[in-house]
Short mmCIF file of C-alpha atoms in Angstrom, two decimals:
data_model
loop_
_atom_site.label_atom_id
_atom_site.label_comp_id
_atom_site.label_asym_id
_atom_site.label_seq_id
_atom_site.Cartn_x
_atom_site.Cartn_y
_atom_site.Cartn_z
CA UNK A 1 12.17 -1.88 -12.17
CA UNK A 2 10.56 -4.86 -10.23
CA UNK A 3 13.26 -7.90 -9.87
CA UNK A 4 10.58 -10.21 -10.66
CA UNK A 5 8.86 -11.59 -14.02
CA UNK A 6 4.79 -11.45 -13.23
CA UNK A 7 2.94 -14.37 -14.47
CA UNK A 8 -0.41 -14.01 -14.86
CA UNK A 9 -1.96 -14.51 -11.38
CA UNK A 10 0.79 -11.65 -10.24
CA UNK A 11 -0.50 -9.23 -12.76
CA UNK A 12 -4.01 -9.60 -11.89
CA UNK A 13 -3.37 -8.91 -8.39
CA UNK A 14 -0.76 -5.77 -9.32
CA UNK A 15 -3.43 -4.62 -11.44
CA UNK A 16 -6.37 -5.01 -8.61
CA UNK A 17 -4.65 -3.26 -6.06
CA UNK A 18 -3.54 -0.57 -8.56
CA UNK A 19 -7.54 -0.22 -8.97
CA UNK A 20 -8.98 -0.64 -5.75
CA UNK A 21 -6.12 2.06 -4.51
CA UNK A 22 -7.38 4.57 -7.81
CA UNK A 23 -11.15 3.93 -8.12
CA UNK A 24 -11.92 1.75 -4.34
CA UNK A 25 -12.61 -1.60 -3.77
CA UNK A 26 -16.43 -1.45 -4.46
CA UNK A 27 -16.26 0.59 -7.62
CA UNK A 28 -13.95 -1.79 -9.05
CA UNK A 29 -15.07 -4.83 -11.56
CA UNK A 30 -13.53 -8.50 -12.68
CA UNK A 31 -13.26 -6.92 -16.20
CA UNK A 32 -11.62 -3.72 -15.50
CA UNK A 33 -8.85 -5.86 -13.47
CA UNK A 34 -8.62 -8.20 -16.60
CA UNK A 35 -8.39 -5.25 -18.75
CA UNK A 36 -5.99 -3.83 -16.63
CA UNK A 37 -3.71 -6.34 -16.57
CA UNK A 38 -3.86 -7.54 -20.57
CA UNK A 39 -5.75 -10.61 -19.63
CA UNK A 40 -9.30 -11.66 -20.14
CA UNK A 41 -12.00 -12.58 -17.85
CA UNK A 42 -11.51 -15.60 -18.34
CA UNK A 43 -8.52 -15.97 -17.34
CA UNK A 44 -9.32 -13.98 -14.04
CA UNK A 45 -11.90 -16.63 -13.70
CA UNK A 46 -8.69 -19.23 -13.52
CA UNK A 47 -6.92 -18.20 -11.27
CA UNK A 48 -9.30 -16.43 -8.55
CA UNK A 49 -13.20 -17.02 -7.78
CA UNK A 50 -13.82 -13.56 -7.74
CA UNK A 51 -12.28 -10.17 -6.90
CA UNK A 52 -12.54 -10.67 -2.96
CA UNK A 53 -10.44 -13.92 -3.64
CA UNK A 54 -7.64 -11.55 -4.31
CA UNK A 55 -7.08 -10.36 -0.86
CA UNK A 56 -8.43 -13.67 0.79
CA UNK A 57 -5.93 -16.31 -0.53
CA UNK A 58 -2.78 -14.54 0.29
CA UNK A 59 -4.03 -14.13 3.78
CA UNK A 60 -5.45 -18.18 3.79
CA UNK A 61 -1.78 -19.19 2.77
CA UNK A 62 0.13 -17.22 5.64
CA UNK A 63 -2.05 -18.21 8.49
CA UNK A 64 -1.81 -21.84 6.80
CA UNK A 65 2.01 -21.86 6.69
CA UNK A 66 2.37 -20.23 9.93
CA UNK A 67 0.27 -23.39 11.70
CA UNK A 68 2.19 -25.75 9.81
CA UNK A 69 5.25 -23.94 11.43
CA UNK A 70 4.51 -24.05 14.60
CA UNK A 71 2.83 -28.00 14.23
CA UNK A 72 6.08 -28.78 12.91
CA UNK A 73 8.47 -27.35 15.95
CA UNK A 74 9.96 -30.35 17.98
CA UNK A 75 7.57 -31.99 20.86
CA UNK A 76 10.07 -29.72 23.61
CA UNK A 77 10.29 -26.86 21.76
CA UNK A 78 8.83 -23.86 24.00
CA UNK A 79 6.05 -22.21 22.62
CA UNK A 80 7.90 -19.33 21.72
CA UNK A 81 10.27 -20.95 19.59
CA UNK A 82 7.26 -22.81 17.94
CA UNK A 83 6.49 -19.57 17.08
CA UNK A 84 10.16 -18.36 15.12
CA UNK A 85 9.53 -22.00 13.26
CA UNK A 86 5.93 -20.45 12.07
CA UNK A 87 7.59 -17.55 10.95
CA UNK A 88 9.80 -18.71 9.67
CA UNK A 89 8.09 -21.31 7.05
CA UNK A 90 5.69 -18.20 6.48
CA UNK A 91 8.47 -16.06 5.82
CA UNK A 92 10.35 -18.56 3.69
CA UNK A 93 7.45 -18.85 1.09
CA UNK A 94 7.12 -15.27 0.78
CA UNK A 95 9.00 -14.16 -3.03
CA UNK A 96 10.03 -10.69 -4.58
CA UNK A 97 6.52 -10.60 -5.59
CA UNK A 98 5.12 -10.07 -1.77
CA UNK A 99 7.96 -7.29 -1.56
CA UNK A 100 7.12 -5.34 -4.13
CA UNK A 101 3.28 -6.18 -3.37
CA UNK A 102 3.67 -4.41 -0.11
CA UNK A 103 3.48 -0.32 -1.15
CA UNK A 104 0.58 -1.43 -3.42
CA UNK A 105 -1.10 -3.25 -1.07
CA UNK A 106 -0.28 -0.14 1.76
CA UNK A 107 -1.22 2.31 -0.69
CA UNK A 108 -4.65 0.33 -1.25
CA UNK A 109 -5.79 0.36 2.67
CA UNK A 110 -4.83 3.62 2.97
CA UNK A 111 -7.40 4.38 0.56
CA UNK A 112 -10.24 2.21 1.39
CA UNK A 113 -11.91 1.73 4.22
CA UNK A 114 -13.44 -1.36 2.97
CA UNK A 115 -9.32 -2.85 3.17
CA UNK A 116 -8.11 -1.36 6.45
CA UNK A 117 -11.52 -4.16 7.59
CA UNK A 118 -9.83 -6.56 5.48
CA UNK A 119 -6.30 -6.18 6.52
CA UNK A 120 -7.98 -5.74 10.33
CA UNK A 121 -9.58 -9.65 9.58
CA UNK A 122 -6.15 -10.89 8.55
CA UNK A 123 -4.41 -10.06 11.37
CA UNK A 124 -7.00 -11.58 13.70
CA UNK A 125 -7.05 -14.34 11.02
CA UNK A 126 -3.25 -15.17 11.86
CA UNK A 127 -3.53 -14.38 15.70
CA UNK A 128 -6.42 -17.00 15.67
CA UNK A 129 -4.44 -19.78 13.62
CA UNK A 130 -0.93 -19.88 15.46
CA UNK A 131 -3.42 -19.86 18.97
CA UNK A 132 -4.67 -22.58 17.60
CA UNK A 133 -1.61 -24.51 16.53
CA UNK A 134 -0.27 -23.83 19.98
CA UNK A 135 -3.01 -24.91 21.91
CA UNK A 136 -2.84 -27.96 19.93
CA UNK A 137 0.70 -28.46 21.31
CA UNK A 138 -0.72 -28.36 24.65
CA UNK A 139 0.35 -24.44 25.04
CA UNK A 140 -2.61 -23.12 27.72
CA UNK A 141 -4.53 -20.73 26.10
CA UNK A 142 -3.28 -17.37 27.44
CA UNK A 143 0.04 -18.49 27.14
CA UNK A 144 -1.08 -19.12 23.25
CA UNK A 145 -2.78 -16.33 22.85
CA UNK A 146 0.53 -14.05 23.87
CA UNK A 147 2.78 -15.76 21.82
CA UNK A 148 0.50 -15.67 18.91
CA UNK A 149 0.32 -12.29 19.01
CA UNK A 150 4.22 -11.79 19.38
CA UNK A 151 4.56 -13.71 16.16
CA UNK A 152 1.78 -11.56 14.28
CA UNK A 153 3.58 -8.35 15.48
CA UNK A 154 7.25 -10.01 14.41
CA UNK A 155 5.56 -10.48 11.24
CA UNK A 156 3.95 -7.17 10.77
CA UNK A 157 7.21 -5.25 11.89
CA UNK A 158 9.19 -7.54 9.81
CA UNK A 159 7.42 -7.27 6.59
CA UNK A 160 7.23 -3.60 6.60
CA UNK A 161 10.74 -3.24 7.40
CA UNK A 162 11.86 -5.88 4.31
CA UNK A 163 8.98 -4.22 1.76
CA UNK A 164 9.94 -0.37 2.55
CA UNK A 165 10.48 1.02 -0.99
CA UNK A 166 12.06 3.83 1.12
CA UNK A 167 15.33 1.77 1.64
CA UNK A 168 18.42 1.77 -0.81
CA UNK A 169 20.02 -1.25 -0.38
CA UNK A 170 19.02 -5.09 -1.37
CA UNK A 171 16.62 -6.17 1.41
CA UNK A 172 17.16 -9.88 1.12
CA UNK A 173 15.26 -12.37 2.44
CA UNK A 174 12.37 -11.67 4.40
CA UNK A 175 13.09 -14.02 6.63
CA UNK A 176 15.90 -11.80 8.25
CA UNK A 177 13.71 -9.57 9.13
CA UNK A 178 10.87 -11.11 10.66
CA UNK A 179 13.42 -13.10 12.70
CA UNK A 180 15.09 -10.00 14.01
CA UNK A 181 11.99 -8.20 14.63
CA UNK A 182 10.47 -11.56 16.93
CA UNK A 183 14.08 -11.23 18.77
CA UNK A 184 13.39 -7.46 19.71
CA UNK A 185 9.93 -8.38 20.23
CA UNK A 186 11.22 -11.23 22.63
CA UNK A 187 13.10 -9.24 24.53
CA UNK A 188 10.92 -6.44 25.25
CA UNK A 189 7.89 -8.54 26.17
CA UNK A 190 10.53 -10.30 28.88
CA UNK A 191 11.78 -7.24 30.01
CA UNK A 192 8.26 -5.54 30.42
CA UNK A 193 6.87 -4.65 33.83
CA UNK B 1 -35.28 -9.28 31.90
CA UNK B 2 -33.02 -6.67 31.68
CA UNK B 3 -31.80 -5.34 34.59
CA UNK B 4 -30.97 -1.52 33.01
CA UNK B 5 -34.16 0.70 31.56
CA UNK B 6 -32.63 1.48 28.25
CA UNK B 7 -33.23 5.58 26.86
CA UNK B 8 -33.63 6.15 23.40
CA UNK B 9 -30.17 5.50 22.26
CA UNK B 10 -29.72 2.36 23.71
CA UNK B 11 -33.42 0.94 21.85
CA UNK B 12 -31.85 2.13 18.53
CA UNK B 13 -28.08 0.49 19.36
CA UNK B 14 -30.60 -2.92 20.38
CA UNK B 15 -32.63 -2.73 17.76
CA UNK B 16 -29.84 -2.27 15.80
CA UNK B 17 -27.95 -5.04 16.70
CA UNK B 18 -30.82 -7.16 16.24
CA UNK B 19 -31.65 -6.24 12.78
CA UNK B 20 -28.31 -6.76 11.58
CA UNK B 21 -28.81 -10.07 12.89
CA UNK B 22 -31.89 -11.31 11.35
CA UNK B 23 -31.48 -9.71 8.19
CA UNK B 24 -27.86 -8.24 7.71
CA UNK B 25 -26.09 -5.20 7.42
CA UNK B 26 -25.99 -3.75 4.37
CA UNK B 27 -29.88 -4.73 4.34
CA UNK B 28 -30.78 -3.12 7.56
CA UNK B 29 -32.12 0.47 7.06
CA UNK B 30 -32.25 3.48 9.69
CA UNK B 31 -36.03 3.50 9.20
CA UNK B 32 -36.20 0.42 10.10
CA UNK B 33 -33.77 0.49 12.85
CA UNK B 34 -36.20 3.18 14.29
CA UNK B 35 -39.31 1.26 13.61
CA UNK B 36 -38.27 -1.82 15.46
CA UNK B 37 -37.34 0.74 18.30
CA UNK B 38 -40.64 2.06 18.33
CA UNK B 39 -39.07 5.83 17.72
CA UNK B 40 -39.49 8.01 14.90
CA UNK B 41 -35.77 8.57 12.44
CA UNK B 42 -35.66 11.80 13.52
CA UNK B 43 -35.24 10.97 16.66
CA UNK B 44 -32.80 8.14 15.36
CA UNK B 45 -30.91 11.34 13.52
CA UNK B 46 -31.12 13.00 16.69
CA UNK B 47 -28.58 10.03 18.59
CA UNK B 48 -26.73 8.97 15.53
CA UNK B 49 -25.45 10.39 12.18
CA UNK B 50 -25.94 6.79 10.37
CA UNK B 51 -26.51 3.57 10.85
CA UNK B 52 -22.20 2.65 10.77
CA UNK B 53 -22.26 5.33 13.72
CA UNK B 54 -24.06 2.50 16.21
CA UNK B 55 -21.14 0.21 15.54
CA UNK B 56 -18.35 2.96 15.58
CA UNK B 57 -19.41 5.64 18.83
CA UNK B 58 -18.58 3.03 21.48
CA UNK B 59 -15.37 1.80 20.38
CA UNK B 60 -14.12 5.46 19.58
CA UNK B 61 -15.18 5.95 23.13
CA UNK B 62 -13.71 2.97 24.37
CA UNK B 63 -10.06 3.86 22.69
CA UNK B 64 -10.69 7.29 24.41
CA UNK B 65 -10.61 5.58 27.49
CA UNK B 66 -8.02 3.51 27.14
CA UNK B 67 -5.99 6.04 26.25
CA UNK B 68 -6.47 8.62 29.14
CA UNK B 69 -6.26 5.69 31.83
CA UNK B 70 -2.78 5.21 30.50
CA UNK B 71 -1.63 8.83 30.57
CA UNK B 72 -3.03 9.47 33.98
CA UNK B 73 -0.84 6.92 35.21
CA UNK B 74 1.89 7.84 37.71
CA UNK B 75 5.12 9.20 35.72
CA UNK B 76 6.89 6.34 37.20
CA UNK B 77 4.65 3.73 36.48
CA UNK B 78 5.43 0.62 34.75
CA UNK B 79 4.03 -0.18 30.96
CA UNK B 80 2.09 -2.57 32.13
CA UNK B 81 0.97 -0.44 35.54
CA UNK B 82 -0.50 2.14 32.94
CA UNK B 83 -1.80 -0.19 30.55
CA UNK B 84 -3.75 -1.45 33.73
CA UNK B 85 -5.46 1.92 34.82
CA UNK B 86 -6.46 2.33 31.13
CA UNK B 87 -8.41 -1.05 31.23
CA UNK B 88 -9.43 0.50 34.86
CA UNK B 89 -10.72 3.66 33.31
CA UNK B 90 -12.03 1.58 30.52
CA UNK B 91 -14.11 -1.15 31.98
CA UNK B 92 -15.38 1.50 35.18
CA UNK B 93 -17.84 3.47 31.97
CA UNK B 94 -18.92 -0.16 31.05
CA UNK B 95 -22.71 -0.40 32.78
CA UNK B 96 -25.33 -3.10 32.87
CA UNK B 97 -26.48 -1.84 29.37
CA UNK B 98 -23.08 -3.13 27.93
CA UNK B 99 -23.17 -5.98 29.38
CA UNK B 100 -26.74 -7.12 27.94
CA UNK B 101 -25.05 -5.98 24.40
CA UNK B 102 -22.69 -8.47 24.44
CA UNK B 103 -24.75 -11.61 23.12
CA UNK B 104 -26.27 -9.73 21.16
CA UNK B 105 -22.99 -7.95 19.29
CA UNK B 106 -21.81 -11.34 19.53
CA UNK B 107 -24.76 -12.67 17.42
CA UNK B 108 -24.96 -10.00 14.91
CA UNK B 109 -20.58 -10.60 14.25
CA UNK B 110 -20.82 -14.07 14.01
CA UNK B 111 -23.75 -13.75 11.22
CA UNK B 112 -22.07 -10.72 9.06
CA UNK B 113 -19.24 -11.01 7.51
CA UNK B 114 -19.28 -7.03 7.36
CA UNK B 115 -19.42 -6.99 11.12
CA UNK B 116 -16.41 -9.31 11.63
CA UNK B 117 -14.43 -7.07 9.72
CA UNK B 118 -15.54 -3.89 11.93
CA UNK B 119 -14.84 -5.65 14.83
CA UNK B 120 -11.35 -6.57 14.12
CA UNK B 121 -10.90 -2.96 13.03
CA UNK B 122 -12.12 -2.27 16.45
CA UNK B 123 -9.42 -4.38 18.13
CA UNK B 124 -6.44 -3.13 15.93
CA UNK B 125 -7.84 0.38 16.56
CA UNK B 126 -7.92 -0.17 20.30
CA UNK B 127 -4.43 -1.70 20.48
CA UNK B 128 -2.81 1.74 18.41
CA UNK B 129 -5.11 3.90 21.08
CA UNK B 130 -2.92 2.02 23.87
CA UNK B 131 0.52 1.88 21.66
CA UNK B 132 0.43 5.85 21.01
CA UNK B 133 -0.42 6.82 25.00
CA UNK B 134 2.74 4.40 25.60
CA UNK B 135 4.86 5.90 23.24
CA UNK B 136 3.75 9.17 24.13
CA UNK B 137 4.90 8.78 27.78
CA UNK B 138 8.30 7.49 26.13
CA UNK B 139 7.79 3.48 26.28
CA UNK B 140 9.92 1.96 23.12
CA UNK B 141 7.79 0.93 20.26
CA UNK B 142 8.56 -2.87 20.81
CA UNK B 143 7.31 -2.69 24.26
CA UNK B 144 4.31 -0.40 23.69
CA UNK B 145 3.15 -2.30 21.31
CA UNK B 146 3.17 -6.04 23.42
CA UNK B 147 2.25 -4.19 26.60
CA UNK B 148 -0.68 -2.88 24.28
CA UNK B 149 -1.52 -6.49 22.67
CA UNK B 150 -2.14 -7.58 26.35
CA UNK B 151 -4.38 -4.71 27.16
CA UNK B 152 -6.50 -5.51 24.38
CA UNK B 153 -6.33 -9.16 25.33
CA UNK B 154 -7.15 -8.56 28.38
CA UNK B 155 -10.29 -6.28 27.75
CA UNK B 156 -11.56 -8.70 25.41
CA UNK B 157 -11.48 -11.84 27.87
CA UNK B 158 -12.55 -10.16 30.89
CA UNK B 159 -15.60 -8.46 28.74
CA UNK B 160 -16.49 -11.89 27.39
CA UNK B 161 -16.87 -13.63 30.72
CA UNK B 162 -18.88 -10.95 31.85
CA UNK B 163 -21.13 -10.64 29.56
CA UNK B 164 -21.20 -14.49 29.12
CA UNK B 165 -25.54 -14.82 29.25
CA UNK B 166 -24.60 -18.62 30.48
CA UNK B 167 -23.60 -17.57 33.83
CA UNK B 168 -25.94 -17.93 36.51
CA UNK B 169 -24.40 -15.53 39.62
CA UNK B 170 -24.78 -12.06 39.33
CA UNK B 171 -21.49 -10.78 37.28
CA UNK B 172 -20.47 -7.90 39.50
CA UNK B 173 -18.38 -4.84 37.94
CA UNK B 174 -16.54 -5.61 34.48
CA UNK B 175 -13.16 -3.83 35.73
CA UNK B 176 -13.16 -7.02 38.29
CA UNK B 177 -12.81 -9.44 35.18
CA UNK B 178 -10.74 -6.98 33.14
CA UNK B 179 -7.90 -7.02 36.04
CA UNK B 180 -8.07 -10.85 36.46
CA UNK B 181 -7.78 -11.41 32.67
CA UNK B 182 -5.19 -9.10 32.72
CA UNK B 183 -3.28 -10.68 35.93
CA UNK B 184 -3.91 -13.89 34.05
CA UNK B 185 -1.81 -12.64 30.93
CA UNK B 186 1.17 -10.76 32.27
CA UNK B 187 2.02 -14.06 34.03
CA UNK B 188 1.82 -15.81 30.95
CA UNK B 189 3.77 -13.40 29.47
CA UNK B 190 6.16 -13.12 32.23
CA UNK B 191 6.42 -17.02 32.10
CA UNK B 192 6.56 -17.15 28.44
CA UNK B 193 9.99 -19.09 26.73
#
């Protein structure tokens, strides 16, 4: 049983993925998502421009938050640590609804090629934002580019560790896990030769 | 002018390229393709099973590479030592005809969405190529997977100041910009906090 209480944007994007994973991305229509989830069109039409908007604004939000993150680390924080502060704000905004989004969304790549491009985009998407919000500290750019790409692995790693339906206990916050997977990530990129 | 006489193949991946371009993906059809080419689609069928294939046959070839650089690397060489000869092994196939792709690949990604997604595919696609050859010669995950990031970093900075059209000298071999780029980001790794 899911720990959280969908309102209607969640069950139009529960129901989407459901679909695209079942019938593919392309084959799949506003209405039949609507229908899907016991809503009308209309009220697709509310909450999301269309059906691409689904798997866009998620992704617009995270590489948003994770800027902010790092813009927000003190002026002498090192660029690494700008980093844990993006992940961290990401992490923080992320709810019981991304965790049990996760399989769904998994299941849904898996099955379309048309995603795996998609979730390919997103993490260049968030790769290209926190190099960006580095740079902007004054981080040089291949400096930026290698920490940006530590935090987009922490988050990766993290996520799939915190959304694995495989795992018994209560995952908690999301947060733990994205820190502790930038920590090992840390360490082996400073102990690589 | 070109400085490589391009075969058949390379006309169609040009042509191509070009299409895409001017009028799209999706819209781009392998008669055409041929057409502009100046080559009947047989002969198109004859060098490629669709029109996805022109996109997809050099970056499955280009994983390849990676790949086998890194496991012909001495048994007691370094992650980053075998990540090296894979961008060796990798950049050494890359000719003159690559090179005078590059704009043009450039140009057709920035104007298609479609293509953006492929080529992100393509980078997450070359960075598991590298990860598995680590793994497989018994590098931890963590570290296979940065030591991969900076491969893929690496190939994609030293290819785009080579094939940069704005420079005026002649460019020389790719692997020469590969192994600065690369140079260039394990100390910014190594110096990373």
């Amino acid at each position: 049983m899911p720990r959280w209480k969908p309102d209607a944007r969640q069950r139009l994007a529960v129901a989407a993925l459901d679909l695209f994973t079942e019938q593919g991305y392309d084959e799949t229509t506003v209405a039949q998502i609507a229908e899907r989830a016991g809503l009308t069109r209309s009220t697709f039409f509310r909450h999301f421009g269309d059906k691409r908007e689904i798997l866009t604004a998620g992704q617009e939000m995270l590489s948003r938050l994770l800027a902010e993150g790092i813009a927000a680390a003190d002026e002498d924080a090192t660029p690494l640590d700008a980093v844990a502060m993006g992940l961290d704000r990401a992490s923080g905004a992320m709810t019981d609804f991304n965790r049990e989004l996760g399989p769904r969304l998994h299941a849904a790549i898996e099955a379309n090629e048309e995603l795996r491009s998609r979730n390919a985009m997103k993490s260049i998407g968030m790769a290209a934002a926190m190099t960006d919000a580095l740079r902007r500290r004054g981080v040089p750019e291949a400096a930026a580019q290698v920490a940006a790409e530590l935090g987009v692995l922490a988050f990766g790693l993290g996520y799939r560790r915190w959304a694995d339906p495989g795992r018994g206990d209560v995952p908690g916050e999301l947060v733990t896990y994205t820190r502790a997977a930038f920590a090992e990530l840390r360490s082996a990129a400073a102990a690589l030769r």
